[in-house]
Short mmCIF file of C-alpha atoms in Angstrom, two decimals:
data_model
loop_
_atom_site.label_atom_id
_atom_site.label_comp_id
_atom_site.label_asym_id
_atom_site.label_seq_id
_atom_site.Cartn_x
_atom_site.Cartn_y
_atom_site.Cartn_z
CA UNK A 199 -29.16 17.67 23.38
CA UNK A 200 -25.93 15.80 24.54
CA UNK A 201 -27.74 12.35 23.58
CA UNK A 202 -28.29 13.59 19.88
CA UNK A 203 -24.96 15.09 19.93
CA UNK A 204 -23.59 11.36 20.29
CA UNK A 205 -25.64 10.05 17.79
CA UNK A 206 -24.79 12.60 15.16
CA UNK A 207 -21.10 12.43 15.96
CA UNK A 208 -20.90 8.67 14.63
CA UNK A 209 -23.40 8.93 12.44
CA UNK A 210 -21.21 11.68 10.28
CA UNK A 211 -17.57 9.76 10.67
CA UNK A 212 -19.58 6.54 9.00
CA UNK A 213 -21.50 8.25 6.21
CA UNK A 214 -17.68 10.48 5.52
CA UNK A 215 -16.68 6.68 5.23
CA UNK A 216 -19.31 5.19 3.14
CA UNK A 217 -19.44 8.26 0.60
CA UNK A 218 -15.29 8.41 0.04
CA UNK A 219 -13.93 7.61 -3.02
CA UNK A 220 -11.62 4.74 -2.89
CA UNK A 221 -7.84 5.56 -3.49
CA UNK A 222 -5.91 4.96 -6.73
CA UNK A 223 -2.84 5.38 -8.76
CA UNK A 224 -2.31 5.87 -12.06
CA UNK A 225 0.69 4.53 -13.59
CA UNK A 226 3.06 5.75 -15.53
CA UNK A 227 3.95 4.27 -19.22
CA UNK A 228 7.77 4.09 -18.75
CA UNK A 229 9.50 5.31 -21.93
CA UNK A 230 12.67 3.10 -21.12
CA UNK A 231 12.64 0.63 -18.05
CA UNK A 232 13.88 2.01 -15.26
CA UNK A 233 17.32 0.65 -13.50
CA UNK A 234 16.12 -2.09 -11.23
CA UNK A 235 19.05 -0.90 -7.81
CA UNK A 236 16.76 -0.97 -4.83
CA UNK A 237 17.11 2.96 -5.30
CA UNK A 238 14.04 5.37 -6.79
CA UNK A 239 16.31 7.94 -8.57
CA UNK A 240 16.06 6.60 -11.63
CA UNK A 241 14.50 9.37 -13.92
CA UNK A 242 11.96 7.11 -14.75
CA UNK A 243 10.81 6.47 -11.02
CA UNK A 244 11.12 10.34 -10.39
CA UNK A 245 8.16 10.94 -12.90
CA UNK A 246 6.05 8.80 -11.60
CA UNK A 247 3.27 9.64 -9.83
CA UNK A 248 3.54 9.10 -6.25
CA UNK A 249 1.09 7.00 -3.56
CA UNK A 250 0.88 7.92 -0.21
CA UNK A 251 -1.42 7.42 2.81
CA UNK A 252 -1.54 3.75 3.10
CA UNK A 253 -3.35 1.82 6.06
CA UNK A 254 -2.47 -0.85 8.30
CA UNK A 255 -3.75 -5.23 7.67
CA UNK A 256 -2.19 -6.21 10.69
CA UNK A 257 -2.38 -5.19 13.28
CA UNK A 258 -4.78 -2.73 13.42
CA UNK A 259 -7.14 -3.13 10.49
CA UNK A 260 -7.96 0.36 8.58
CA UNK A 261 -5.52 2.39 10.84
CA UNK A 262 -3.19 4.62 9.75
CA UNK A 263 0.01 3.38 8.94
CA UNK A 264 2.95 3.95 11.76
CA UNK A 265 5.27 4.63 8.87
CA UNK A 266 5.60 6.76 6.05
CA UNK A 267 5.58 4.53 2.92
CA UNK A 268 5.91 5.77 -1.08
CA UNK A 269 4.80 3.88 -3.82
CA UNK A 270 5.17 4.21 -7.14
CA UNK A 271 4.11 1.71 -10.24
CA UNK A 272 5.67 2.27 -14.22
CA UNK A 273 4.96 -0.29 -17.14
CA UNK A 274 6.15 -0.69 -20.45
CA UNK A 275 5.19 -3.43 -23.45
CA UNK A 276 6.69 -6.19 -21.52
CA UNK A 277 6.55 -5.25 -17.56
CA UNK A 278 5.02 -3.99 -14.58
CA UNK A 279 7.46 -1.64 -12.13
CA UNK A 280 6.23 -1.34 -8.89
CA UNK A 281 8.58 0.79 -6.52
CA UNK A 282 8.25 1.09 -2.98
CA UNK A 283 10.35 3.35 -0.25
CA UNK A 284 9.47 2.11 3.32
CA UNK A 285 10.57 4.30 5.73
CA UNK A 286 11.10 2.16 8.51
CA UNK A 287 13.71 2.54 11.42
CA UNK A 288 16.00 -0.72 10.48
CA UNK A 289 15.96 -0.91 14.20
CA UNK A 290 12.19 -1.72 14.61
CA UNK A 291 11.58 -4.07 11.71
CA UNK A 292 10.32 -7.42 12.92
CA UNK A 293 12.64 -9.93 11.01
CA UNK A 294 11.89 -13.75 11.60
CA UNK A 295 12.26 -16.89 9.64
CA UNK A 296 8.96 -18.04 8.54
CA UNK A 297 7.87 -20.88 6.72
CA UNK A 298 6.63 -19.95 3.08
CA UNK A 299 3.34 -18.67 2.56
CA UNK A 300 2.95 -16.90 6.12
CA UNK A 301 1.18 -14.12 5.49
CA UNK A 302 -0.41 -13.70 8.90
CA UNK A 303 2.50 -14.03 11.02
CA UNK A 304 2.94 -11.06 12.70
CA UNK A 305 6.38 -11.51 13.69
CA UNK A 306 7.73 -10.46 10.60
CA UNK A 307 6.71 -7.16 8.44
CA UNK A 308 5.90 -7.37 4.87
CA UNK A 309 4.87 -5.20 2.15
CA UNK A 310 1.90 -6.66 -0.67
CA UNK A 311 0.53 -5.61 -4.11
CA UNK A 312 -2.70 -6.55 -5.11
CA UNK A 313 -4.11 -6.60 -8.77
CA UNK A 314 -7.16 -6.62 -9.02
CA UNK A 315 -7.82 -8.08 -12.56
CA UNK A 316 -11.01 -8.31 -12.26
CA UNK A 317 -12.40 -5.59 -11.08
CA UNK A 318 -14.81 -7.39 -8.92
CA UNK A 319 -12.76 -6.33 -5.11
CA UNK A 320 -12.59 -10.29 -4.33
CA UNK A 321 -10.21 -11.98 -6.73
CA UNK A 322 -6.87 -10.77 -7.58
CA UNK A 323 -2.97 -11.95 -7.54
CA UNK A 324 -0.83 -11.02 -4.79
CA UNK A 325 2.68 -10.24 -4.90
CA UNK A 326 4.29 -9.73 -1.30
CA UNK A 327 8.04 -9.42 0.23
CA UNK A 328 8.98 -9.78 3.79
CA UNK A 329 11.20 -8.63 5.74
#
């Protein structure tokens, strides 16, 4: 009874894993642009619907996140608006000088978009800030 107790166990976290729906956000058309300050309280970033529960790249792949992080994406005719709050402690955010194009560093945090423009979960564009 234990043995098949340890096989169902698994068994059930992978299929919950397999059968989930994958996560996404609808954006918002933005009636006027919001103001581009660093800061979401902008009307236009306060109606925006609002992604949460992001998981870790690096270091742990698929874990959850350490951090609470909010994400929020408006476009008009001539723009995409993509705001994020991280809600790090500015005392534990890695910081280093990097040479360009190091994603994989892990001495540094960052925070990436992907667009998927092809629907196809391969190719995309990325768009990603460091710290």
């Amino acid at each position: 009874m234990t043995a098949y107790r340890l096989f169902l166990l698994p068994l059930l976290l992978v299929c919950g894993q397999i059968f989930s729906q994958p996560k996404s956000l609808q954006a918002l058309k933005a009636i006027q642009p919001p103001h581009i300050d660093g800061k979401l309280d902008d009307i236009a970033w306060q109606q925006a619907p609002v992604a949460t529960g992001f998981i870790q790249k690096f270091p742990q792949v698929g874990q959850p996140a350490t951090e609470k992080t909010e994400v929020r994406i408006l476009y008009d005719n001539s723009a995409i608006y993509i705001g994020a709050m991280l809600y790090d402690d500015p005392s534990n955010i890695r910081r280093q000088l990097t040479a360009r194009d190091e994603e994989q560093q892990s001495d540094a945090d960052y925070f990436s978009v992907f667009f998927d423009t092809y629907n196809d979960h391969q190719n995309g564009f990325q768009f990603l800030v460091t710290s």
